[in-house]
Coordinates of C-alpha atoms in Angstrom, one line a residue:
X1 CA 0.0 0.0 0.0
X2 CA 1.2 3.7 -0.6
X3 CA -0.5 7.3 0.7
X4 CA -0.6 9.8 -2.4
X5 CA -1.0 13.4 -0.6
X6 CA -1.3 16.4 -2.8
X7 CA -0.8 19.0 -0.7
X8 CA -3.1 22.8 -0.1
X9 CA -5.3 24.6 1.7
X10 CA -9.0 23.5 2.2
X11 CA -12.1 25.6 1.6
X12 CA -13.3 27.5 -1.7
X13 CA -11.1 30.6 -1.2
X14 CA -8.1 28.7 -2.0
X15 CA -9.4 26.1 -4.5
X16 CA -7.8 27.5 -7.6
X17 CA -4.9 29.2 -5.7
X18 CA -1.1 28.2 -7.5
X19 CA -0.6 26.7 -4.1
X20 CA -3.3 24.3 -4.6
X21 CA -2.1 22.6 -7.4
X22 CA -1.1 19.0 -5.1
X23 CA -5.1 18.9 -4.3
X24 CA -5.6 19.4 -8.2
X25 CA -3.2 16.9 -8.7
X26 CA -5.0 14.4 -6.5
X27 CA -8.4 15.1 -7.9
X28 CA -7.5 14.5 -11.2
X29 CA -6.0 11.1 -10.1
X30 CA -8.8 10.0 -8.1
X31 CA -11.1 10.8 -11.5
X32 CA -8.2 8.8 -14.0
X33 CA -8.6 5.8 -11.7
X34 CA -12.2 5.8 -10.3
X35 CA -11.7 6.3 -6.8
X36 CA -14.2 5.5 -4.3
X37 CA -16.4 8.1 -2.9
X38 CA -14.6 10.9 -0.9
X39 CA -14.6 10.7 3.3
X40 CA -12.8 12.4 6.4
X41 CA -10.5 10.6 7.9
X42 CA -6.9 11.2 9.3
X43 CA -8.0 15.3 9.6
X44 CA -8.4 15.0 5.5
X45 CA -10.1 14.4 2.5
X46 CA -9.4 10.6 2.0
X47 CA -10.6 8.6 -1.1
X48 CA -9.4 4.6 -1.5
X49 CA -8.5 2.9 -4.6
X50 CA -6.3 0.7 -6.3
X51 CA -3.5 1.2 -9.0
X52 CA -2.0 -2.4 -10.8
X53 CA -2.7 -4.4 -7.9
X54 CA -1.2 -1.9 -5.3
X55 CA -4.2 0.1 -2.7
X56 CA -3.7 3.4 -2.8
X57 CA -4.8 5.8 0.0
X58 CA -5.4 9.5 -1.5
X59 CA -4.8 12.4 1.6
X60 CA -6.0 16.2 0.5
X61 CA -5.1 17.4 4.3
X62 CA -7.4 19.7 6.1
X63 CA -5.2 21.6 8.2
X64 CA -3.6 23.9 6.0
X65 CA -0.5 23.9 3.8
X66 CA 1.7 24.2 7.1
X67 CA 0.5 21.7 9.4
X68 CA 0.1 19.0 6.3
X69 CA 2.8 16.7 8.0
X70 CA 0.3 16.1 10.4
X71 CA -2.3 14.7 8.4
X72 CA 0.0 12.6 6.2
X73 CA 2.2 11.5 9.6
X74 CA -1.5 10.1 11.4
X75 CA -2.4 8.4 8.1
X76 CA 1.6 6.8 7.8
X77 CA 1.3 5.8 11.5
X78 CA -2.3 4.0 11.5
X79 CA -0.7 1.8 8.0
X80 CA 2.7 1.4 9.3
X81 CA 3.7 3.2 6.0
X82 CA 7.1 3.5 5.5
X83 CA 8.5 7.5 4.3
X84 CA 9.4 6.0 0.7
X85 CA 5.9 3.9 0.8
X86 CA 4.5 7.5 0.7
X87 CA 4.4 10.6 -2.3
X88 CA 3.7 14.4 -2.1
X89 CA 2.4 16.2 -5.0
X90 CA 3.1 20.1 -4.2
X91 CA 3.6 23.3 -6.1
X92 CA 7.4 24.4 -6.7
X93 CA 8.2 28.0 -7.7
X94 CA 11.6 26.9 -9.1
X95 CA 10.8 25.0 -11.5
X96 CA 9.1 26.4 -14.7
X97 CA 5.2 26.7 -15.6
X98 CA 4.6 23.1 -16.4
X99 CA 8.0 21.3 -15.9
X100 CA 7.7 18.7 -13.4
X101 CA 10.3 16.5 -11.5
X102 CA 10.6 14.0 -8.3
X103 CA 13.0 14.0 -5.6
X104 CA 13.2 12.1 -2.7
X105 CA 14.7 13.2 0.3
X106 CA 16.2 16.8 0.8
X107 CA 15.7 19.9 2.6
X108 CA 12.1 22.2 2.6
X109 CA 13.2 24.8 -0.1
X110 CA 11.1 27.3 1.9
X111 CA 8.2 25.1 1.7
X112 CA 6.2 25.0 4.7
X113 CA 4.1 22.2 4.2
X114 CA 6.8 20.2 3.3
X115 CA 8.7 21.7 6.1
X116 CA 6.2 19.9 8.4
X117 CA 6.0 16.7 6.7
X118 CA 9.8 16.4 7.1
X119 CA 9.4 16.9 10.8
X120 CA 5.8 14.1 10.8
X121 CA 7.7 11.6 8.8
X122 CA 11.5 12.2 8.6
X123 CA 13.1 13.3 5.3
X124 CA 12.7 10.3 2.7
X125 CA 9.4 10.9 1.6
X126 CA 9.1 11.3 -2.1
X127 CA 8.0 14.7 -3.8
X128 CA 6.1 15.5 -6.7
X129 CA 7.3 18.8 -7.7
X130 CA 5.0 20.6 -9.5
X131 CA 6.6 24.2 -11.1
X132 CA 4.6 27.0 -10.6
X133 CA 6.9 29.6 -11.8
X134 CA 8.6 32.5 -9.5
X135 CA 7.5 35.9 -9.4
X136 CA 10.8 36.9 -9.5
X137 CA 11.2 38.9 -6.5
X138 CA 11.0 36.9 -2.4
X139 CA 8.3 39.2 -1.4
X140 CA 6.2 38.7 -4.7
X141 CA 6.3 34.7 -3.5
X142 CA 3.1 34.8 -0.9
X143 CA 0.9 36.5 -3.3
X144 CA 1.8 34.5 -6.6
X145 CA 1.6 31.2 -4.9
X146 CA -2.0 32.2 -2.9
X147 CA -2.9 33.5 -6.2
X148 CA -5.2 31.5 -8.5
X149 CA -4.4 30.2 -11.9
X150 CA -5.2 32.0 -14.7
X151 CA -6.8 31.1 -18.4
X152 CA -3.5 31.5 -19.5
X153 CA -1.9 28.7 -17.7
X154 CA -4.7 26.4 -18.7
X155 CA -2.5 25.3 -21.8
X156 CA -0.1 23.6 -19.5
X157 CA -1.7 23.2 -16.2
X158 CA -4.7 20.7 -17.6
X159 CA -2.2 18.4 -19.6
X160 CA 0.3 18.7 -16.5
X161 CA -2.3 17.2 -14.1
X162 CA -3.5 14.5 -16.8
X163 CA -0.1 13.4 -17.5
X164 CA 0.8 12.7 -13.9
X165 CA -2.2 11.0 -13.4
X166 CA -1.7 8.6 -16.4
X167 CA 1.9 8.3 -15.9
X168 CA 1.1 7.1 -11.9
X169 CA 1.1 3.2 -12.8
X170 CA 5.4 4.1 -12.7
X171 CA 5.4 5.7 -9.9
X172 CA 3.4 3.6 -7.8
X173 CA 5.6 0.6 -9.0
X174 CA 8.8 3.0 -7.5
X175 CA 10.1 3.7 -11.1
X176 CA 10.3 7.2 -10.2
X177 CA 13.0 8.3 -13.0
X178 CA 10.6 6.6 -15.8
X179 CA 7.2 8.5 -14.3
X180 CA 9.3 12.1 -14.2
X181 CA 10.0 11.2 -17.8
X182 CA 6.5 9.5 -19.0
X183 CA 4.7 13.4 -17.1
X184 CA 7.3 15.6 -19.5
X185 CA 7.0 13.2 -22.6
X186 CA 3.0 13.7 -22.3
X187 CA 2.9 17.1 -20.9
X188 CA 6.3 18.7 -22.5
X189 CA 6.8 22.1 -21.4
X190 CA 9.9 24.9 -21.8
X191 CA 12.7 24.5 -19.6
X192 CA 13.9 28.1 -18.3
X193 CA 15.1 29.7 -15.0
X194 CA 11.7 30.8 -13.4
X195 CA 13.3 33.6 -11.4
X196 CA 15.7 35.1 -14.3
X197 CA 12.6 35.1 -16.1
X198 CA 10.5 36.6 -14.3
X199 CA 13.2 39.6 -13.5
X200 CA 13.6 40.0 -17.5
X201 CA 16.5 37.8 -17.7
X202 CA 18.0 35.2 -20.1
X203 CA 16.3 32.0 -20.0
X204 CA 18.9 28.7 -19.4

């Protein structure tokens, strides 16, 4: 069994926010895959199902982006889940619009949910790092990532979140180099340095 927890902030204020993007992420995999039926459980969102033979437990936590180590460290607790047994799908602002990448292990980045799901669960958790772009400046960060999409990212968002969601068969199987492939191969999107262009710069 593994937990898939996209990571957010509950409630309709925030439901199309940049920083939501882990809960769209989920969504879209509980629809690829016919879920069961939505329930609280573990101070989240919880819907069961089953990928290739492997149960699958989907967490949207309820207790905002910072205290989401909570949620995910009850639900790891209860099923004896080990850190690698268990994925996060979040937003990334270093990455660019669309480009996506895992990583197990590492340091928060200035992520606060994942700050707190390093100190639920330890470090060796895998991440599924979703880019959101940079605003280019620190202080722009909180607005741009509490911000909601626009129509203008539609064009890479919706095939970003289908892509993972058909691509999950790898990753649930721990080939986690051929999924971050299969999501670019399906959903290919520019590869640039968000913050240099976002200040005007060259892109890499």
């Amino acid at each position: 069994m593994i937990i898939i927890a996209g990571l957010g902030n509950p409630g309709p204020k925030y439901e199309k926010n940049r920083h939501n993007i882990g809960f769209m992420a989920v969504d879209e995999i509980a629809r690829r895959w016919r879920f069961g039926p939505e329930r609280a459980k573990f101070q989240s969102v919880v819907r069961d199902g089953e990928i290739d033979g492997t149960k699958v437990l989907l967490m949207k936590p309820q207790t905002f982006m910072n205290e989401s180590g909570r949620a995910v460290g009850e639900a790891a607790r209860f099923y004896k889940i080990k850190p690698s047994e268990v994925i996060v799908f979040h937003d990334e602002i270093d990455l660019a619009p669309g480009r996506f990448r895992m990583k197990t292990g590492g340091g928060a980045a200035g992520q606060n949910g994942i700050r707190s799901l390093i100190s639920h669960l330890g470090a060796d958790f895998r991440r599924g790092r979703m880019g959101v772009g940079h605003p280019g400046e620190s202080h722009l960060v909180m607005p741009h990532v509490l911000g909601d999409f626009h129509k203008a990212d539609l064009p890479w968002l919706d095939p970003m979140l289908s892509a993972v969601a058909d691509a999950l068969p790898f990753a649930v199987a721990g080939e986690d180099e051929r999924f971050q492939g299969e999501v670019m191969r399906l959903a290919p999107a520019p590869k640039f340095s968000p913050r240099q262009a976002a200040q005007g710069g060259r892109a890499d």
